[in-house]
Amino acid sequence: MRKFLSMILTLSFATISNAYDQYIGYWQLENSRNIMEIYKNNEGTYLINKSVEMSIAAPDVESKHYKLEKMDNNVLGVEDTLTTIPLILSHNGSTLRIKNQKLFKISKKSAKPIIENTVACFNLRIEYLEKIGDLQISTFLKNIKGNNEKKIEDIKAKYIKLQNKVPDCNIYPEFY
């Protein structure tokens, strides 16, 4: 009887701890390329990285890992200023809701090219802004419109071609 009781208690504790593990993985925001990751660190704390691709592209600026709290009914939540926002997991574990946002669980294999393309696009945009910015400042300071406008248009054309090589990339050259 004792063995049976201890086995039931062990299984129930394992079920409770594993329920939170269903959250672990990559999550893609509905109608977006944004990828979030929920993971468990060595101390057993659950964390969420709200933008995997930006934490790679700009780690000093965009690295945001938030601690998740264990709430009632095997639900994880993220702390907001005054409250803890629950992360509602669907019964089959494929959909996650955070307030009015809906995310879909994706595999690491599916997440990898999205993350790589987003990082490549971000870096391309930074490179473009640096090149175009230098020419625009030079044109403004020297007041030599005709001399740099051709160079600016050539750079825009070059970077439009480069952005077309990266899936779902838009560096917004029309604004500069």
Coordinates of C-alpha atoms in Angstrom, one line a residue:
M1 CA 0.0 0.0 0.0
R2 CA 2.8 2.4 0.9
K3 CA 4.6 1.7 -2.4
F4 CA 1.4 2.3 -4.3
L5 CA 0.8 5.6 -2.4
S6 CA 4.4 6.8 -2.9
M7 CA 4.1 5.9 -6.6
I8 CA 0.9 7.9 -7.0
L9 CA 2.5 10.9 -5.2
T10 CA 5.6 10.7 -7.4
L11 CA 3.5 10.6 -10.5
S12 CA 1.4 13.5 -9.4
F13 CA 4.5 15.7 -8.7
A14 CA 6.0 14.7 -12.0
T15 CA 2.8 15.7 -13.8
I16 CA 2.7 19.1 -12.1
S17 CA 6.3 19.9 -12.9
N18 CA 6.0 18.7 -16.5
A19 CA 2.8 20.7 -17.1
Y20 CA 4.9 23.9 -17.2
D21 CA 7.4 22.2 -19.6
Q22 CA 4.6 22.3 -22.3
Y23 CA 5.4 26.0 -22.6
I24 CA 9.0 25.4 -23.5
G25 CA 9.8 26.1 -27.2
Y26 CA 9.6 28.6 -29.9
W27 CA 6.4 30.7 -30.5
Q28 CA 5.5 32.8 -33.5
L29 CA 3.2 35.7 -33.1
E30 CA 0.1 35.5 -35.4
N31 CA 0.5 37.5 -38.7
S32 CA 4.1 38.3 -37.8
R33 CA 7.7 37.1 -38.2
N34 CA 8.4 37.8 -34.5
I35 CA 9.6 34.7 -32.6
M36 CA 9.5 34.3 -28.8
E37 CA 11.2 31.6 -26.9
I38 CA 10.2 30.1 -23.6
Y39 CA 12.9 28.1 -21.8
K40 CA 13.9 26.8 -18.4
N41 CA 17.3 27.7 -17.0
N42 CA 19.6 25.6 -14.9
E43 CA 17.9 26.7 -11.7
G44 CA 14.5 25.5 -13.0
T45 CA 13.2 29.0 -13.6
Y46 CA 11.1 29.6 -16.7
L47 CA 12.0 32.6 -18.8
I48 CA 10.7 34.2 -22.0
N49 CA 12.7 35.9 -24.6
K50 CA 10.2 38.3 -26.3
S51 CA 12.3 38.7 -29.5
V52 CA 14.8 36.0 -30.3
E53 CA 15.9 37.6 -33.5
M54 CA 16.5 41.1 -32.0
S55 CA 18.4 39.6 -29.0
I56 CA 20.8 38.2 -31.6
A57 CA 21.0 41.3 -33.9
A58 CA 21.2 43.9 -31.2
P59 CA 22.0 42.1 -27.9
D60 CA 23.0 45.2 -26.0
V61 CA 19.7 46.9 -26.9
E62 CA 17.1 44.3 -27.4
S63 CA 18.0 41.4 -25.1
K64 CA 14.8 41.0 -23.0
H65 CA 14.4 37.9 -21.0
Y66 CA 11.6 38.0 -18.5
K67 CA 11.0 35.6 -15.6
L68 CA 7.8 33.7 -15.8
E69 CA 5.8 33.0 -12.6
K70 CA 4.1 29.7 -11.9
M71 CA 0.4 30.5 -11.3
D72 CA -2.6 28.4 -10.4
N73 CA -3.8 25.5 -12.6
N74 CA -0.4 24.9 -14.2
V75 CA -0.4 28.3 -15.9
L76 CA 2.7 30.4 -16.4
G77 CA 2.5 34.2 -16.2
V78 CA 4.7 37.2 -17.0
E79 CA 4.8 40.0 -14.5
D80 CA 3.4 43.4 -15.6
T81 CA 3.7 46.5 -13.5
L82 CA 0.8 45.8 -11.2
T83 CA -0.3 42.3 -12.1
T84 CA 0.8 39.0 -13.5
I85 CA -0.5 38.3 -17.0
P86 CA -1.3 34.7 -17.6
L87 CA 0.0 32.8 -20.6
I88 CA -2.9 30.7 -21.7
L89 CA -1.9 27.4 -23.4
S90 CA -4.4 25.6 -25.5
H91 CA -5.3 22.0 -24.6
N92 CA -3.1 20.5 -27.3
G93 CA -0.2 22.8 -26.5
S94 CA 0.0 24.4 -30.0
T95 CA -1.4 27.8 -29.3
L96 CA -0.5 30.4 -26.6
R97 CA -2.5 33.5 -25.8
I98 CA -1.0 36.5 -24.0
K99 CA -3.7 39.1 -23.5
N100 CA -5.1 39.7 -27.0
Q101 CA -2.0 38.2 -28.8
K102 CA -2.1 34.7 -30.3
L103 CA 1.1 32.7 -30.8
F104 CA 1.7 29.4 -32.5
K105 CA 4.2 26.8 -31.4
I106 CA 6.9 26.2 -34.1
S107 CA 9.8 23.8 -34.2
K108 CA 13.4 25.0 -33.8
K109 CA 13.9 23.9 -37.4
S110 CA 11.1 26.2 -38.5
A111 CA 12.3 29.1 -36.3
K112 CA 15.9 29.0 -37.5
P113 CA 15.4 30.5 -41.0
I114 CA 12.9 33.1 -39.8
I115 CA 15.4 34.2 -37.1
E116 CA 18.3 34.2 -39.6
N117 CA 16.4 36.2 -42.2
T118 CA 15.2 38.7 -39.6
V119 CA 18.7 39.2 -38.4
A120 CA 20.1 39.5 -41.9
C121 CA 17.4 42.1 -42.8
F122 CA 18.1 44.1 -39.6
N123 CA 21.8 44.2 -40.4
L124 CA 21.2 45.2 -44.0
R125 CA 19.0 48.0 -42.8
I126 CA 21.6 49.3 -40.4
E127 CA 24.3 49.1 -43.2
Y128 CA 22.0 50.9 -45.6
L129 CA 21.1 53.7 -43.1
E130 CA 24.8 54.3 -42.4
K131 CA 25.7 54.6 -46.1
I132 CA 22.7 56.7 -47.1
G133 CA 23.0 58.8 -43.9
D134 CA 26.6 59.8 -44.6
L135 CA 25.7 60.9 -48.2
Q136 CA 22.6 62.8 -47.0
I137 CA 24.6 64.7 -44.4
S138 CA 27.4 65.4 -46.8
T139 CA 24.9 66.7 -49.4
F140 CA 23.2 68.9 -46.8
L141 CA 26.4 70.3 -45.4
K142 CA 28.0 71.0 -48.8
N143 CA 24.8 72.0 -50.4
I144 CA 25.8 70.1 -53.5
K145 CA 22.5 68.5 -54.5
G146 CA 23.4 67.1 -57.9
N147 CA 26.7 65.6 -56.9
N148 CA 25.3 63.1 -54.2
E149 CA 21.7 62.6 -55.4
K150 CA 22.9 60.1 -58.1
K151 CA 25.0 58.2 -55.5
I152 CA 22.0 58.2 -53.1
E153 CA 19.7 56.7 -55.8
D154 CA 22.4 54.1 -56.7
I155 CA 22.7 53.1 -53.1
K156 CA 18.9 52.8 -52.8
A157 CA 18.7 50.6 -55.9
K158 CA 21.6 48.4 -54.6
Y159 CA 19.9 47.9 -51.3
I160 CA 16.5 47.2 -52.8
K161 CA 18.1 44.4 -54.8
L162 CA 19.9 43.1 -51.6
Q163 CA 16.7 43.2 -49.5
N164 CA 14.9 41.2 -52.2
K165 CA 17.3 38.3 -51.6
V166 CA 16.2 38.1 -48.0
P167 CA 12.7 36.6 -47.6
D168 CA 10.2 39.0 -46.0
C169 CA 12.7 41.8 -45.7
N170 CA 11.9 45.5 -46.1
I171 CA 14.5 48.1 -45.1
Y172 CA 12.1 50.9 -46.1
P173 CA 14.5 52.7 -48.6
E174 CA 11.6 54.9 -49.8
F175 CA 11.7 56.9 -46.5
Y176 CA 15.3 57.9 -46.8

